[in-house]
Amino acid sequence: MPYKTQGSGRPQRSASSFRRGGRPTGGGSGGGRRKGPAKQYIHPSKFINQAVTKEAEDPYQAKHVFADFPFGAELQANIRAKGYTAPSAIQDQAIPEIIAGKDVIGLANTGTGKTAAFLLPVIERMSGIMLRPSVLIVAPTRELAQQIDEEFRVFARGMGLYSALIVGGVSVDRQLRELKRRPHFIIGTPGRLKDLIERGHLQLKNMGVLVLDEADRMLDMGFLPDIRRIVSEMPRERQTLFFSATITPDIQALVHDFLKEPVTISVRTTETSDHVEQDVIEAHDKNHKVELLADLLGKDEYQKVLIFGETKFGVQRLSDHLSNLGHTSVAIHGNKNQSQRQRALKQFKDEKVKVMVATDVAARGLDIPNVTHVINFDTPQTYSDYVHRIGRTGRGGARGRAHTFIDQQ
Ligand code: AMP
């Protein structure tokens, strides 16, 4: 069946304008590609892994239980209410150091529990402190910032601590009102934070704690100048908590400039995703890919499917097309505003729809449990993006599957 969006009277692109590695020509709507180096060639054999090793089954033996941490009764009750029983590895190791006031480098990816690892001890340290605002948390994407804010609200319930979410893509007025209320925690993305600092609405000179979450992703996304600008507004005497999945020379430079005698805690799971069954699917053109994809989605086991595409335009178009074919689908990409992205994410997380089609940037850092399949409709820019994409399936010892479309040989 031809890949056509129903209801559109406009002529369709020919399949050839969508060749792998190519940018859709014309229309000005291919803006989802990230700035930076040209697309890496990745040999198709790197997208195949049929000798799946099951993820190590011996669970982490925590040295602490939550009750060991010097948290007040309210925070302990909020942790119990959230359903956490044992601390994860990063929580077990980082919480005592953070409570002791040390700077910490946490080498941890999404899914390790890193958010609670920094939120819990910082919430505890802030309870009873009148200085506001005092904690700044910077994250690469709006969605991740929002997720952190949601976790903050759950953990800080009843403790008289407040937050402001300062992200792009939404009205500034509400954020200015939130800032006027002098929240204890400011959680945001680099661009909007820098904006509000430069417009004189945000003062960081009294802040005591800085958290940089997914620092490697922030650098990938070109936020380095914004981050340096933001941090230059903070006092040198502060506690800095720095989270990253990888350590590159750029990251090391930041660590050197921003942290003092840091403690490093590494809980990275291997970046190889050996436990995810991976295979390629050959297709001769875009229409063929869509046909094959629709066949797959018709199978029972494809229950919660995350599909990656390269451009904002392509992602939206594919999602609309799948919906027209009867496969419930949402899209997230940078052309959607914040509330549209949130709504789409929630529908997918809550399994109201079967498919979510996303760009790499929009999907970054999101915590989506139980994804049965990751499908790379377009090949990723780099191998590290590939590993990041397929790491969304096969979490927590579950079986994960990933398919990557490649050009027919
Ligand atoms: P994160 O790596 O912070 O994005 O967390 C990944 C997921 O693990 C989130 O859904 C958390 O709510 C959950 N989580 C974090 N810590 C724990 C814990 N100690 N016990 C159970 N679930 C947790």
Tab-separated table of C-alpha atoms and ligand atoms in Angstrom:
chain	number	residue	atom	x	y	z
A	1	MET	CA	0.000	0.000	0.000
A	2	PRO	CA	1.426	3.405	-0.898
A	3	TYR	CA	2.613	5.563	1.995
A	4	LYS	CA	0.071	8.339	1.815
A	5	THR	CA	-1.412	10.537	4.465
A	6	GLN	CA	-5.155	10.387	4.156
A	7	GLY	CA	-7.084	13.556	3.649
A	8	SER	CA	-4.155	15.481	2.222
A	9	GLY	CA	-4.748	16.920	-1.197
A	10	ARG	CA	-1.093	17.800	-1.644
A	11	PRO	CA	1.122	15.718	-3.907
A	12	GLN	CA	3.118	13.128	-1.973
A	13	ARG	CA	6.880	13.006	-1.936
A	14	SER	CA	8.384	10.287	-4.001
A	15	ALA	CA	10.010	7.536	-2.007
A	16	SER	CA	13.372	8.469	-3.442
A	17	SER	CA	13.354	11.806	-1.640
A	18	PHE	CA	13.534	9.865	1.624
A	19	ARG	CA	16.643	7.799	0.956
A	20	ARG	CA	18.510	6.687	4.020
A	21	GLY	CA	20.880	9.343	5.244
A	22	GLY	CA	19.181	11.923	3.068
A	23	ARG	CA	17.222	14.872	4.248
A	24	PRO	CA	13.762	15.259	2.763
A	25	THR	CA	14.182	17.979	0.200
A	26	GLY	CA	12.004	21.044	0.069
A	27	GLY	CA	9.163	22.079	2.316
A	28	GLY	CA	11.483	23.251	5.057
A	29	SER	CA	10.107	20.697	7.433
A	30	GLY	CA	13.075	18.444	7.954
A	31	GLY	CA	14.238	20.446	10.943
A	32	GLY	CA	14.414	17.500	13.353
A	33	ARG	CA	18.035	16.727	12.542
A	34	ARG	CA	20.463	17.730	15.110
A	35	LYS	CA	23.237	20.146	14.324
A	36	GLY	CA	26.689	18.663	14.347
A	37	PRO	CA	28.778	16.138	12.508
A	38	ALA	CA	27.491	14.279	9.470
A	39	LYS	CA	25.739	10.979	9.945
A	40	GLN	CA	28.071	8.155	10.857
A	41	TYR	CA	28.175	5.062	8.658
A	42	ILE	CA	27.308	2.090	10.840
A	43	HIS	CA	27.838	-1.352	9.391
A	44	PRO	CA	24.540	-3.292	9.408
A	45	SER	CA	26.166	-6.132	11.332
A	46	LYS	CA	26.225	-3.816	14.345
A	47	PHE	CA	22.428	-3.828	14.344
A	48	ILE	CA	22.289	-7.612	14.742
A	49	ASN	CA	22.505	-9.575	17.950
A	50	GLN	CA	20.783	-12.901	18.040
A	51	ALA	CA	22.963	-14.571	20.649
A	52	VAL	CA	21.139	-12.806	23.406
A	53	THR	CA	22.737	-13.026	26.800
A	54	LYS	CA	20.251	-12.651	29.549
A	55	GLU	CA	20.914	-9.633	31.708
A	56	ALA	CA	22.779	-10.511	34.863
A	57	GLU	CA	20.175	-11.765	37.265
A	58	ASP	CA	21.953	-11.237	40.536
A	59	PRO	CA	20.264	-8.088	41.803
A	60	TYR	CA	22.327	-5.398	43.492
A	61	GLN	CA	22.805	-6.081	47.179
A	62	ALA	CA	22.206	-2.724	48.814
A	63	LYS	CA	24.270	-1.915	51.906
A	64	HIS	CA	21.466	0.251	53.254
A	65	VAL	CA	17.746	0.220	53.608
A	66	PHE	CA	15.940	3.556	53.279
A	67	ALA	CA	15.381	3.602	57.046
A	68	ASP	CA	19.191	3.791	57.516
A	69	PHE	CA	19.332	7.192	55.866
A	70	PRO	CA	18.904	10.157	58.183
A	71	PHE	CA	15.684	11.286	56.544
A	72	GLY	CA	12.823	12.830	58.523
A	73	ALA	CA	9.579	10.939	59.112
A	74	GLU	CA	7.737	12.753	56.331
A	75	LEU	CA	10.325	11.969	53.673
A	76	GLN	CA	10.510	8.342	54.822
A	77	ALA	CA	6.707	8.106	54.561
A	78	ASN	CA	6.765	9.619	51.057
A	79	ILE	CA	9.387	7.062	49.954
A	80	ARG	CA	7.238	4.238	51.298
A	81	ALA	CA	4.138	5.693	49.638
A	82	LYS	CA	6.007	5.734	46.329
A	83	GLY	CA	6.525	1.999	46.784
A	84	TYR	CA	10.314	1.946	47.002
A	85	THR	CA	11.546	-0.833	49.249
A	86	ALA	CA	15.304	-1.160	48.661
A	87	PRO	CA	17.616	1.584	47.382
A	88	SER	CA	19.013	1.081	43.880
A	89	ALA	CA	22.811	0.925	43.474
A	90	ILE	CA	23.200	4.626	42.717
A	91	GLN	CA	20.905	5.543	45.614
A	92	ASP	CA	22.705	3.209	48.017
A	93	GLN	CA	26.084	4.687	47.183
A	94	ALA	CA	25.337	8.329	46.407
A	95	ILE	CA	22.861	9.242	49.153
A	96	PRO	CA	25.365	9.025	52.062
A	97	GLU	CA	27.908	11.132	50.132
A	98	ILE	CA	25.342	13.772	49.184
A	99	ILE	CA	24.059	13.976	52.747
A	100	ALA	CA	27.652	14.485	53.853
A	101	GLY	CA	27.774	17.522	51.561
A	102	LYS	CA	30.257	16.109	49.048
A	103	ASP	CA	30.335	16.850	45.341
A	104	VAL	CA	29.363	13.720	43.429
A	105	ILE	CA	29.882	12.468	39.882
A	106	GLY	CA	27.228	9.841	39.187
A	107	LEU	CA	27.925	7.724	36.130
A	108	ALA	CA	24.459	6.372	35.606
A	109	ASN	CA	21.969	6.067	32.805
A	110	THR	CA	18.214	6.476	32.875
A	111	GLY	CA	16.510	3.620	34.631
A	112	THR	CA	19.034	3.338	37.453
A	113	GLY	CA	17.034	5.462	39.893
A	114	LYS	CA	19.396	8.421	39.615
A	115	THR	CA	16.606	10.973	40.025
A	116	ALA	CA	15.741	9.827	43.538
A	117	ALA	CA	19.470	9.436	44.261
A	118	PHE	CA	19.899	13.197	44.086
A	119	LEU	CA	16.385	14.365	45.017
A	120	LEU	CA	16.026	12.520	48.317
A	121	PRO	CA	19.180	13.751	50.077
A	122	VAL	CA	18.791	17.268	48.694
A	123	ILE	CA	15.153	17.445	49.818
A	124	GLU	CA	16.282	16.311	53.252
A	125	ARG	CA	19.051	18.904	53.371
A	126	MET	CA	16.652	21.656	52.353
A	127	SER	CA	13.880	20.884	54.799
A	128	GLY	CA	13.907	23.568	57.450
A	129	ILE	CA	16.261	25.829	55.472
A	130	MET	CA	14.686	29.191	54.840
A	131	LEU	CA	16.985	30.413	52.074
A	132	ARG	CA	15.132	30.400	48.778
A	133	PRO	CA	15.667	29.467	46.045
A	134	SER	CA	18.527	27.217	46.944
A	135	VAL	CA	18.625	24.240	44.575
A	136	LEU	CA	19.029	24.419	40.800
A	137	ILE	CA	18.494	21.271	38.735
A	138	VAL	CA	19.375	21.469	35.034
A	139	ALA	CA	18.290	18.750	32.580
A	140	PRO	CA	18.579	18.472	28.794
A	141	THR	CA	14.912	18.193	27.791
A	142	ARG	CA	11.589	19.587	28.893
A	143	GLU	CA	10.242	16.105	29.444
A	144	LEU	CA	13.095	15.083	31.690
A	145	ALA	CA	12.809	18.331	33.669
A	146	GLN	CA	9.103	17.696	34.033
A	147	GLN	CA	9.693	14.123	35.194
A	148	ILE	CA	12.145	15.375	37.822
A	149	ASP	CA	9.619	17.976	38.963
A	150	GLU	CA	6.907	15.325	39.240
A	151	GLU	CA	9.170	13.106	41.356
A	152	PHE	CA	10.109	16.117	43.460
A	153	ARG	CA	6.450	16.829	44.195
A	154	VAL	CA	5.836	13.238	45.278
A	155	PHE	CA	8.887	13.059	47.555
A	156	ALA	CA	8.477	16.542	49.041
A	157	ARG	CA	4.746	16.191	49.734
A	158	GLY	CA	3.733	17.782	53.025
A	159	MET	CA	7.214	19.185	53.663
A	160	GLY	CA	6.564	22.816	52.749
A	161	LEU	CA	9.058	22.753	49.876
A	162	TYR	CA	8.169	24.188	46.481
A	163	SER	CA	9.546	24.052	42.970
A	164	ALA	CA	9.343	26.030	39.749
A	165	LEU	CA	9.654	24.328	36.376
A	166	ILE	CA	11.526	26.624	33.987
A	167	VAL	CA	11.486	25.071	30.522
A	168	GLY	CA	11.171	26.354	26.985
A	169	GLY	CA	8.110	26.006	24.758
A	170	VAL	CA	5.630	27.257	27.346
A	171	SER	CA	4.561	30.715	28.419
A	172	VAL	CA	7.066	32.704	30.470
A	173	ASP	CA	4.359	34.505	32.457
A	174	ARG	CA	3.424	31.528	34.544
A	175	GLN	CA	7.080	30.804	35.233
A	176	LEU	CA	7.637	34.385	36.351
A	177	ARG	CA	4.698	34.057	38.739
A	178	GLU	CA	6.165	30.816	40.091
A	179	LEU	CA	9.549	32.471	40.579
A	180	LYS	CA	7.958	35.363	42.481
A	181	ARG	CA	6.728	32.825	45.036
A	182	ARG	CA	10.394	32.091	45.760
A	183	PRO	CA	10.457	28.313	45.293
A	184	HIS	CA	13.137	26.237	47.010
A	185	PHE	CA	13.890	24.185	43.909
A	186	ILE	CA	14.275	25.436	40.371
A	187	ILE	CA	14.170	22.689	37.774
A	188	GLY	CA	14.750	23.613	34.168
A	189	THR	CA	16.356	23.338	30.766
A	190	PRO	CA	19.439	25.394	29.865
A	191	GLY	CA	17.981	27.724	27.211
A	192	ARG	CA	15.060	29.081	29.227
A	193	LEU	CA	17.099	29.291	32.437
A	194	LYS	CA	19.732	31.384	30.679
A	195	ASP	CA	17.020	33.545	29.163
A	196	LEU	CA	15.458	34.365	32.499
A	197	ILE	CA	18.860	35.056	34.048
A	198	GLU	CA	19.722	37.481	31.262
A	199	ARG	CA	16.377	39.208	31.570
A	200	GLY	CA	17.013	39.691	35.266
A	201	HIS	CA	14.207	37.421	36.474
A	202	LEU	CA	16.356	34.704	37.978
A	203	GLN	CA	19.049	35.237	40.587
A	204	LEU	CA	21.323	32.351	41.439
A	205	LYS	CA	23.821	34.027	43.710
A	206	ASN	CA	22.466	32.496	46.904
A	207	MET	CA	21.986	28.980	45.634
A	208	GLY	CA	23.684	26.199	47.531
A	209	VAL	CA	23.138	23.117	45.372
A	210	LEU	CA	23.555	22.566	41.636
A	211	VAL	CA	22.470	19.341	39.938
A	212	LEU	CA	23.420	18.741	36.298
A	213	ASP	CA	21.467	15.755	35.017
A	214	GLU	CA	22.437	13.913	31.820
A	215	ALA	CA	25.363	16.264	31.309
A	216	ASP	CA	26.612	14.293	28.298
A	217	ARG	CA	23.284	14.749	26.549
A	218	MET	CA	23.307	18.458	27.299
A	219	LEU	CA	26.695	18.760	25.625
A	220	ASP	CA	25.500	16.697	22.640
A	221	MET	CA	22.637	19.102	22.244
A	222	GLY	CA	24.932	22.117	22.152
A	223	PHE	CA	24.056	23.524	25.585
A	224	LEU	CA	27.634	23.949	26.791
A	225	PRO	CA	27.723	27.777	26.504
A	226	ASP	CA	24.347	28.088	28.261
A	227	ILE	CA	25.472	25.794	31.057
A	228	ARG	CA	28.688	27.715	31.584
A	229	ARG	CA	26.727	30.962	31.648
A	230	ILE	CA	24.249	29.591	34.199
A	231	VAL	CA	26.919	28.121	36.453
A	232	SER	CA	28.926	31.358	36.357
A	233	GLU	CA	25.972	32.993	38.150
A	234	MET	CA	26.174	30.579	41.063
A	235	PRO	CA	28.380	30.936	44.124
A	236	ARG	CA	31.619	28.949	44.032
A	237	GLU	CA	30.811	27.664	47.489
A	238	ARG	CA	28.103	25.184	46.673
A	239	GLN	CA	27.466	21.477	46.371
A	240	THR	CA	27.526	20.160	42.801
A	241	LEU	CA	26.016	16.842	41.726
A	242	PHE	CA	26.873	15.824	38.223
A	243	PHE	CA	25.190	12.953	36.365
A	244	SER	CA	26.271	11.573	33.028
A	245	ALA	CA	26.099	8.198	31.285
A	246	THR	CA	29.493	8.689	29.651
A	247	ILE	CA	32.792	10.371	30.432
A	248	THR	CA	34.334	12.143	27.455
A	249	PRO	CA	37.146	14.716	27.477
A	250	ASP	CA	34.513	17.500	27.292
A	251	ILE	CA	32.745	16.046	30.295
A	252	GLN	CA	36.026	15.784	32.169
A	253	ALA	CA	36.689	19.452	31.493
A	254	LEU	CA	33.313	20.388	32.957
A	255	VAL	CA	33.868	18.207	35.987
A	256	HIS	CA	37.226	19.866	36.522
A	257	ASP	CA	35.720	23.348	36.293
A	258	PHE	CA	32.510	22.799	38.257
A	259	LEU	CA	33.240	20.244	41.001
A	260	LYS	CA	35.500	20.210	44.037
A	261	GLU	CA	37.148	16.962	45.170
A	262	PRO	CA	34.248	14.935	43.838
A	263	VAL	CA	33.411	11.362	44.760
A	264	THR	CA	32.717	9.237	41.677
A	265	ILE	CA	30.029	6.573	41.735
A	266	SER	CA	29.612	4.417	38.668
A	267	VAL	CA	26.632	2.142	38.207
A	268	ARG	CA	26.513	2.152	34.450
A	269	THR	CA	25.049	-0.953	32.984
A	270	THR	CA	27.102	-2.103	30.026
A	271	GLU	CA	26.539	0.061	27.001
A	272	THR	CA	26.331	-2.953	24.710
A	273	SER	CA	22.696	-3.920	25.254
A	274	ASP	CA	23.637	-7.579	24.821
A	275	HIS	CA	20.355	-8.609	26.354
A	276	VAL	CA	18.322	-6.996	23.580
A	277	GLU	CA	17.610	-9.221	20.602
A	278	GLN	CA	18.512	-7.109	17.591
A	279	ASP	CA	17.974	-7.617	13.910
A	280	VAL	CA	17.842	-5.725	10.654
A	281	ILE	CA	15.010	-5.593	8.158
A	282	GLU	CA	15.882	-4.875	4.561
A	283	ALA	CA	13.581	-2.652	2.582
A	284	HIS	CA	13.929	-1.166	-0.873
A	285	ASP	CA	12.322	2.181	-0.168
A	286	LYS	CA	10.249	4.153	2.279
A	287	ASN	CA	6.926	2.724	1.134
A	288	HIS	CA	8.288	-0.765	1.538
A	289	LYS	CA	9.472	0.071	5.054
A	290	VAL	CA	6.008	1.289	5.988
A	291	GLU	CA	4.431	-1.845	4.535
A	292	LEU	CA	6.766	-4.102	6.516
A	293	LEU	CA	6.248	-2.029	9.632
A	294	ALA	CA	2.468	-2.279	9.363
A	295	ASP	CA	2.784	-6.073	9.038
A	296	LEU	CA	4.877	-6.243	12.202
A	297	LEU	CA	2.480	-4.048	14.156
A	298	GLY	CA	-0.312	-6.429	13.259
A	299	LYS	CA	1.336	-9.190	15.287
A	300	ASP	CA	0.197	-9.859	18.846
A	301	GLU	CA	3.571	-9.478	20.517
A	302	TYR	CA	4.020	-5.884	19.323
A	303	GLN	CA	2.285	-4.345	22.296
A	304	LYS	CA	4.250	-1.230	23.222
A	305	VAL	CA	6.384	-0.126	20.336
A	306	LEU	CA	8.768	2.832	20.272
A	307	ILE	CA	9.737	3.871	16.732
A	308	PHE	CA	12.583	6.262	16.010
A	309	GLY	CA	12.642	8.554	13.002
A	310	GLU	CA	15.082	11.170	11.907
A	311	THR	CA	13.065	14.314	11.281
A	312	LYS	CA	10.204	16.044	13.049
A	313	PHE	CA	8.219	16.020	9.842
A	314	GLY	CA	8.892	12.346	9.098
A	315	VAL	CA	8.004	11.287	12.625
A	316	GLN	CA	4.653	13.085	12.577
A	317	ARG	CA	3.843	11.778	9.132
A	318	LEU	CA	4.655	8.199	10.029
A	319	SER	CA	2.598	8.378	13.201
A	320	ASP	CA	-0.419	9.813	11.337
A	321	HIS	CA	-0.077	7.145	8.714
A	322	LEU	CA	0.055	4.315	11.242
A	323	SER	CA	-3.030	5.725	12.971
A	324	ASN	CA	-4.829	5.779	9.627
A	325	LEU	CA	-3.933	2.115	9.221
A	326	GLY	CA	-5.555	1.365	12.577
A	327	HIS	CA	-2.428	1.149	14.760
A	328	THR	CA	-3.012	3.612	17.583
A	329	SER	CA	-0.040	5.953	17.552
A	330	VAL	CA	1.282	9.245	18.910
A	331	ALA	CA	4.335	11.283	17.924
A	332	ILE	CA	6.771	13.345	19.949
A	333	HIS	CA	9.167	15.796	18.372
A	334	GLY	CA	10.320	19.373	18.704
A	335	ASN	CA	7.514	20.853	16.603
A	336	LYS	CA	4.991	19.940	19.278
A	337	ASN	CA	4.455	22.216	22.183
A	338	GLN	CA	5.074	21.098	25.716
A	339	SER	CA	1.525	20.091	26.573
A	340	GLN	CA	1.099	18.164	23.302
A	341	ARG	CA	4.304	16.250	24.019
A	342	GLN	CA	3.229	15.542	27.587
A	343	ARG	CA	-0.152	14.294	26.465
A	344	ALA	CA	1.382	12.007	23.844
A	345	LEU	CA	3.915	10.622	26.302
A	346	LYS	CA	1.235	9.924	28.887
A	347	GLN	CA	-0.957	8.102	26.369
A	348	PHE	CA	1.965	5.876	25.431
A	349	LYS	CA	3.128	5.306	29.002
A	350	ASP	CA	-0.412	4.425	30.108
A	351	GLU	CA	-0.767	2.075	27.130
A	352	LYS	CA	-3.718	3.968	25.682
A	353	VAL	CA	-1.885	3.797	22.348
A	354	LYS	CA	0.343	1.023	21.025
A	355	VAL	CA	2.939	3.060	19.178
A	356	MET	CA	4.996	6.159	19.858
A	357	VAL	CA	7.081	7.618	17.049
A	358	ALA	CA	9.869	9.902	18.250
A	359	THR	CA	12.976	11.815	17.280
A	360	ASP	CA	16.102	11.088	19.321
A	361	VAL	CA	16.077	14.495	20.935
A	362	ALA	CA	12.431	14.318	22.010
A	363	ALA	CA	12.837	10.826	23.474
A	364	ARG	CA	16.011	11.587	25.402
A	365	GLY	CA	16.054	10.696	29.065
A	366	LEU	CA	12.437	9.591	29.165
A	367	ASP	CA	11.545	6.799	31.516
A	368	ILE	CA	9.053	4.561	29.728
A	369	PRO	CA	8.575	1.147	31.300
A	370	ASN	CA	7.786	-2.097	29.447
A	371	VAL	CA	8.582	-1.146	25.863
A	372	THR	CA	8.302	-4.460	23.988
A	373	HIS	CA	9.985	-3.348	20.757
A	374	VAL	CA	12.185	-0.530	19.537
A	375	ILE	CA	12.084	-0.007	15.797
A	376	ASN	CA	14.630	2.172	14.038
A	377	PHE	CA	12.600	3.339	11.084
A	378	ASP	CA	15.510	5.606	10.189
A	379	THR	CA	19.011	4.549	11.175
A	380	PRO	CA	20.526	6.587	14.006
A	381	GLN	CA	23.156	9.295	13.553
A	382	THR	CA	25.750	7.482	15.646
A	383	TYR	CA	26.267	4.091	17.227
A	384	SER	CA	25.931	5.633	20.646
A	385	ASP	CA	22.466	6.947	19.659
A	386	TYR	CA	21.667	3.398	18.559
A	387	VAL	CA	22.609	1.942	21.917
A	388	HIS	CA	20.623	4.654	23.648
A	389	ARG	CA	17.549	3.967	21.496
A	390	ILE	CA	17.491	0.223	21.974
A	391	GLY	CA	18.169	0.581	25.702
A	392	ARG	CA	14.472	1.577	25.954
A	393	THR	CA	13.443	-2.050	25.646
A	394	GLY	CA	14.452	-5.052	27.723
A	395	ARG	CA	14.568	-3.086	30.958
A	396	GLY	CA	14.760	-4.747	34.336
A	397	GLY	CA	15.616	-8.173	32.958
A	398	ALA	CA	12.600	-8.253	30.588
A	399	ARG	CA	13.070	-9.533	27.072
A	400	GLY	CA	13.770	-6.718	24.654
A	401	ARG	CA	13.664	-6.615	20.868
A	402	ALA	CA	14.956	-4.098	18.397
A	403	HIS	CA	14.651	-3.931	14.612
A	404	THR	CA	16.531	-1.587	12.338
A	405	PHE	CA	15.478	-0.874	8.775
A	406	ILE	CA	18.348	-0.843	6.304
A	407	ASP	CA	18.541	-0.458	2.526
A	408	GLN	CA	18.067	-3.673	0.635
A	409	GLN	CA	21.441	-4.925	-0.552
B	1	AMP	P1	15.400	7.120	36.940
B	1	AMP	O1	16.659	6.383	36.587
B	1	AMP	O2	15.605	8.103	38.038
B	1	AMP	O3	14.740	7.717	35.729
B	1	AMP	O4	14.367	6.051	37.562
B	1	AMP	C1	13.886	4.980	36.805
B	1	AMP	C2	12.614	4.375	37.400
B	1	AMP	O5	12.915	3.608	38.563
B	1	AMP	C3	11.579	5.399	37.835
B	1	AMP	O6	10.304	4.940	37.415
B	1	AMP	C4	11.684	5.408	39.335
B	1	AMP	O7	10.456	5.786	39.955
B	1	AMP	C5	12.044	3.968	39.640
B	1	AMP	N1	12.825	3.830	40.890
B	1	AMP	C6	13.852	4.593	41.282
B	1	AMP	N2	14.359	4.169	42.468
B	1	AMP	C7	13.640	3.090	42.831
B	1	AMP	C8	13.673	2.203	43.968
B	1	AMP	N3	14.570	2.348	44.948
B	1	AMP	N4	12.782	1.193	44.009
B	1	AMP	C9	11.875	1.054	43.008
B	1	AMP	N5	11.784	1.844	41.920
B	1	AMP	C10	12.657	2.860	41.814
